[in-house]
Amino acid sequence: MTVFRIDIVSDTTCPWCLIGSRKLSAAIAQYGARHAADRPDDTFDVSWHAYDLQNGAGPGTGTNTMTGTGTGTRAAAAAAAIKSVDKREYYAAKYGAARLRQMEQMMRAAGDEVGVAFRFGGRTGSSRDAHRLIKLAKRLGRGEGRGEGSGEGDDAGDDAGTGSKGGEGNDVNGAAAAAAAVVVEKKEQKKEQKQNKTLETAVVDALFSAYFEQELDITDHDVLTRVGIEAGLDEDAVRDWLKGEGGADEVDRDIQDAVARGISAVPHFTVQGRYHLSGAVDSERFVKVFEEVWDAGE
């Protein structure tokens, strides 16, 4: 069995990151269909890493995300970050109205190919808090099912201990049911992993949709909370996380690491730590890399 480890440097305000993620998902599906018979147990472990295109400085260090220069504090970096501003006005000022129209036409065409209905209204700004939400999903996703599984086991033991006549039979039946439930849960987890459906990726997908298709302001904590809930996160956990600085250090490290690695544009994909792909590459290129990884026995 091969576990394909895929690290993605991405920003939730980057249209090509959304398109690239869709092409990656298509590539995973293509690989799975192509090798359903001979490689049924191969899985994909996808991890997302932050990049903030709308922040003039890398949070915490004052390092410019494009040049890697400059110094400062987290507070100074936050002050330099672009707040919530009108999306069209911002990009028209940055690129010019004529070029912006061309870019929107290009994105619409690229979106149509992967099932993304781009809309270009709404507001934009630093994606820092959106990335912090993704870090929360990653943290919670690591422990999915563990607490619930142990709790059910404790409840079953208590029931067996207080059972009266026929308790032994109930114990046997309960154990068999629990074992069957574990098998089903493992199958579902494997199925979700093979389909690249993790809590972390679910939140990323929801943020992409909110920003690019629903024209929502992902700098707004209320919007982020709704997005997190819809993706499967607990409301109280999200609100507490966003209220503080949860995940901030991890986001800082991601951006600093990207600068140190010379990454100045996103998306950037790394497979097995050594195969690098930049941009919204075609699905077949991903599949080719997967085949190379498998042939190398990694």
Coordinates of N, CA and C in Angstrom, one line a residue, residues 65-170:
T65 N 6.0 38.6 2.0 CA 5.7 37.2 1.5 C 6.3 37.0 0.1
M66 N 6.6 38.1 -0.6 CA 7.1 38.0 -1.9 C 8.6 38.0 -2.0
T67 N 9.2 38.9 -1.1 CA 10.6 39.1 -1.2 C 11.4 38.5 -0.1
G68 N 10.7 38.2 1.1 CA 11.4 37.7 2.2 C 12.2 38.7 3.0
T69 N 12.0 40.0 2.8 CA 12.7 41.0 3.4 C 11.9 41.8 4.4
G70 N 12.6 42.5 5.3 CA 11.9 43.4 6.3 C 11.8 42.7 7.7
T71 N 11.6 43.6 8.6 CA 11.5 43.2 10.0 C 10.3 43.8 10.7
G72 N 9.9 43.2 11.8 CA 8.7 43.8 12.5 C 8.1 42.9 13.5
T73 N 7.0 43.2 14.1 CA 6.3 42.4 15.0 C 5.0 41.9 14.5
R74 N 4.4 41.0 15.2 CA 3.1 40.4 14.7 C 2.1 41.6 14.7
A75 N 2.1 42.5 15.6 CA 1.2 43.6 15.6 C 1.4 44.5 14.4
A76 N 2.6 44.7 14.1 CA 2.9 45.6 12.9 C 2.5 44.9 11.6
A77 N 2.7 43.6 11.6 CA 2.3 42.9 10.4 C 0.8 42.9 10.2
A78 N 0.1 42.7 11.4 CA -1.3 42.7 11.3 C -1.9 44.1 10.9
A79 N -1.2 45.1 11.3 CA -1.6 46.5 10.9 C -1.4 46.7 9.4
A80 N -0.3 46.0 8.9 CA 0.0 46.2 7.4 C -1.0 45.4 6.6
A81 N -1.6 44.4 7.2 CA -2.5 43.5 6.4 C -3.7 44.3 5.8
I82 N -4.1 43.9 4.6 CA -5.3 44.5 4.0 C -6.5 44.1 4.8
K83 N -7.3 45.1 5.2 CA -8.6 44.8 5.9 C -9.6 44.5 4.9
S84 N -10.9 44.4 5.3 CA -12.0 44.1 4.4 C -12.2 45.3 3.5
V85 N -12.0 45.1 2.2 CA -12.2 46.2 1.2 C -13.0 45.6 0.0
D86 N -13.6 46.5 -0.7 CA -14.4 46.1 -1.9 C -13.5 45.3 -2.9
K87 N -13.9 44.1 -3.2 CA -13.0 43.3 -4.0 C -12.7 43.9 -5.4
R88 N -13.8 44.3 -6.1 CA -13.5 44.8 -7.5 C -12.7 46.1 -7.5
E89 N -13.0 47.0 -6.5 CA -12.3 48.2 -6.4 C -10.8 47.9 -6.2
Y90 N -10.5 47.0 -5.3 CA -9.2 46.7 -4.9 C -8.4 46.1 -6.1
Y91 N -9.0 45.2 -6.8 CA -8.3 44.6 -7.9 C -8.2 45.5 -9.1
A92 N -9.2 46.4 -9.3 CA -9.1 47.3 -10.4 C -8.0 48.3 -10.2
A93 N -7.8 48.7 -8.9 CA -6.7 49.6 -8.6 C -5.3 48.9 -8.7
K94 N -5.3 47.6 -8.4 CA -4.1 46.9 -8.5 C -3.6 46.5 -9.9
Y95 N -4.6 46.1 -10.8 CA -4.3 45.6 -12.1 C -4.8 46.5 -13.2
G96 N -5.7 47.4 -12.9 CA -6.3 48.2 -14.0 C -7.6 47.5 -14.5
A97 N -8.6 48.3 -14.8 CA -9.9 47.8 -15.1 C -9.9 46.9 -16.3
A98 N -9.1 47.2 -17.4 CA -9.1 46.4 -18.6 C -8.5 45.1 -18.3
R99 N -7.4 45.0 -17.6 CA -6.7 43.8 -17.3 C -7.6 42.9 -16.4
L100 N -8.3 43.6 -15.4 CA -9.1 42.9 -14.5 C -10.3 42.1 -15.3
R101 N -10.8 42.8 -16.3 CA -11.9 42.1 -17.1 C -11.3 40.9 -17.8
Q102 N -10.1 41.0 -18.3 CA -9.5 39.9 -19.0 C -9.3 38.7 -18.0
M103 N -8.8 39.1 -16.8 CA -8.5 38.1 -15.8 C -9.8 37.4 -15.4
E104 N -10.9 38.1 -15.2 CA -12.2 37.5 -14.9 C -12.7 36.6 -15.9
Q105 N -12.5 37.0 -17.2 CA -12.9 36.1 -18.3 C -12.1 34.8 -18.3
M106 N -10.8 34.9 -18.0 CA -10.0 33.7 -18.0 C -10.4 32.8 -16.8
M107 N -10.7 33.4 -15.7 CA -11.1 32.6 -14.5 C -12.4 31.9 -14.7
R108 N -13.3 32.6 -15.4 CA -14.6 32.0 -15.7 C -14.5 30.8 -16.5
A109 N -13.6 30.9 -17.6 CA -13.4 29.8 -18.5 C -12.7 28.6 -17.7
A110 N -11.7 28.9 -16.9 CA -11.0 27.9 -16.2 C -11.9 27.3 -15.1
G111 N -12.8 28.1 -14.5 CA -13.7 27.6 -13.6 C -14.8 26.6 -14.2
D112 N -15.2 27.0 -15.4 CA -16.2 26.1 -16.0 C -15.7 24.7 -16.2
E113 N -14.4 24.6 -16.5 CA -13.8 23.3 -16.7 C -13.8 22.4 -15.5
V114 N -13.8 23.0 -14.3 CA -13.7 22.2 -13.1 C -14.9 22.3 -12.2
G115 N -16.0 23.0 -12.7 CA -17.2 23.1 -12.0 C -17.3 24.1 -10.9
V116 N -16.5 25.2 -11.2 CA -16.5 26.4 -10.3 C -17.2 27.5 -10.9
A117 N -18.3 28.1 -10.3 CA -19.0 29.2 -10.8 C -18.5 30.5 -10.2
F118 N -17.4 31.0 -10.7 CA -16.8 32.2 -10.1 C -17.8 33.4 -10.2
R119 N -17.8 34.1 -9.0 CA -18.4 35.4 -8.9 C -17.4 36.4 -8.3
F120 N -17.4 37.6 -8.8 CA -16.3 38.5 -8.5 C -16.7 39.7 -7.6
G121 N -17.9 39.7 -7.0 CA -18.3 40.8 -6.1 C -17.8 40.4 -4.7
G122 N -18.3 41.2 -3.8 CA -18.0 41.0 -2.4 C -16.8 41.8 -1.9
R123 N -16.2 41.3 -0.8 CA -15.0 42.0 -0.2 C -13.8 41.0 -0.1
T124 N -12.7 41.7 0.0 CA -11.4 40.9 0.2 C -10.6 41.5 1.3
G125 N -9.6 40.8 1.6 CA -8.7 41.2 2.7 C -7.7 40.1 3.1
S126 N -7.0 40.2 4.2 CA -6.1 39.2 4.6 C -6.8 37.9 5.0
S127 N -6.3 36.8 4.5 CA -6.9 35.5 4.8 C -6.3 34.8 6.1
R128 N -5.7 35.6 6.9 CA -5.0 35.1 8.1 C -6.0 34.3 9.0
D129 N -7.1 34.9 9.3 CA -8.1 34.2 10.1 C -8.7 33.0 9.5
A130 N -8.9 33.0 8.2 CA -9.4 31.9 7.4 C -8.4 30.7 7.6
H131 N -7.1 31.0 7.5 CA -6.1 30.0 7.7 C -6.1 29.5 9.1
R132 N -6.3 30.3 10.0 CA -6.4 29.9 11.4 C -7.6 28.9 11.6
L133 N -8.7 29.1 10.9 CA -9.8 28.2 10.9 C -9.4 26.8 10.4
I134 N -8.6 26.9 9.3 CA -8.2 25.6 8.7 C -7.3 24.9 9.7
K135 N -6.5 25.6 10.4 CA -5.6 24.9 11.5 C -6.4 24.3 12.5
L136 N -7.5 24.9 12.9 CA -8.4 24.3 13.9 C -9.0 23.0 13.3
A137 N -9.4 23.0 12.1 CA -10.0 21.8 11.5 C -8.9 20.7 11.4
K138 N -7.7 21.1 11.1 CA -6.6 20.1 11.1 C -6.4 19.5 12.5
R139 N -6.4 20.3 13.5 CA -6.2 19.8 14.9 C -7.4 18.9 15.3
L140 N -8.6 19.3 15.1 CA -9.7 18.5 15.5 C -9.8 17.2 14.6
G141 N -9.5 17.3 13.4 CA -9.5 16.2 12.5 C -8.6 15.0 12.9
R142 N -7.5 15.4 13.5 CA -6.6 14.3 14.0 C -7.2 13.4 15.0
G143 N -8.2 14.0 15.8 CA -8.8 13.2 16.8 C -10.2 12.8 16.6
E144 N -10.7 12.8 15.3 CA -12.0 12.5 15.0 C -12.3 11.0 15.4
G145 N -13.4 10.8 16.1 CA -13.9 9.5 16.4 C -13.3 8.9 17.6
R146 N -12.1 9.4 18.1 CA -11.4 8.7 19.2 C -12.2 8.8 20.5
G147 N -12.7 10.1 20.9 CA -13.4 10.3 22.1 C -14.7 9.5 22.1
E148 N -15.4 9.6 20.9 CA -16.7 8.9 20.8 C -16.6 7.4 20.9
G149 N -15.5 6.9 20.3 CA -15.3 5.4 20.4 C -15.1 4.9 21.8
S150 N -14.2 5.7 22.5 CA -13.9 5.2 23.9 C -15.2 5.4 24.8
G151 N -16.0 6.4 24.5 CA -17.2 6.6 25.3 C -18.2 5.5 25.1
E152 N -18.3 5.1 23.9 CA -19.3 4.0 23.6 C -18.8 2.7 24.3
G153 N -17.5 2.5 24.3 CA -17.0 1.3 25.0 C -17.3 1.4 26.5
D154 N -17.1 2.5 27.1 CA -17.4 2.6 28.5 C -18.9 2.4 28.8
D155 N -19.7 3.0 27.9 CA -21.2 2.8 28.2 C -21.6 1.3 28.0
A156 N -21.0 0.6 27.1 CA -21.3 -0.8 26.9 C -20.9 -1.6 28.1
G157 N -19.7 -1.2 28.7 CA -19.3 -1.9 29.9 C -20.2 -1.7 31.0
D158 N -20.7 -0.5 31.2 CA -21.6 -0.1 32.3 C -22.9 -0.9 32.2
D159 N -23.4 -1.0 30.9 CA -24.7 -1.7 30.7 C -24.5 -3.1 31.0
A160 N -23.4 -3.7 30.6 CA -23.2 -5.1 30.9 C -23.1 -5.4 32.4
G161 N -22.4 -4.5 33.1 CA -22.3 -4.7 34.5 C -23.6 -4.6 35.3
T162 N -24.5 -3.8 34.8 CA -25.8 -3.7 35.5 C -26.9 -4.6 35.0
G163 N -26.5 -5.4 34.0 CA -27.5 -6.3 33.3 C -28.0 -7.3 34.3
S164 N -29.2 -7.8 34.1 CA -29.7 -8.9 35.0 C -29.7 -10.2 34.3
K165 N -30.9 -10.9 34.2 CA -30.9 -12.2 33.6 C -30.6 -12.1 32.1
G166 N -29.8 -13.0 31.6 CA -29.4 -13.0 30.2 C -28.3 -12.0 29.9
G167 N -27.6 -11.5 30.9 CA -26.5 -10.5 30.8 C -25.4 -11.0 29.9
E168 N -25.0 -12.3 30.1 CA -23.9 -12.8 29.3 C -24.2 -12.8 27.8
G169 N -25.4 -13.1 27.5 CA -25.8 -13.1 26.1 C -25.7 -11.7 25.6
N170 N -26.2 -10.7 26.4 CA -26.1 -9.3 26.0 C -24.7 -8.9 25.8

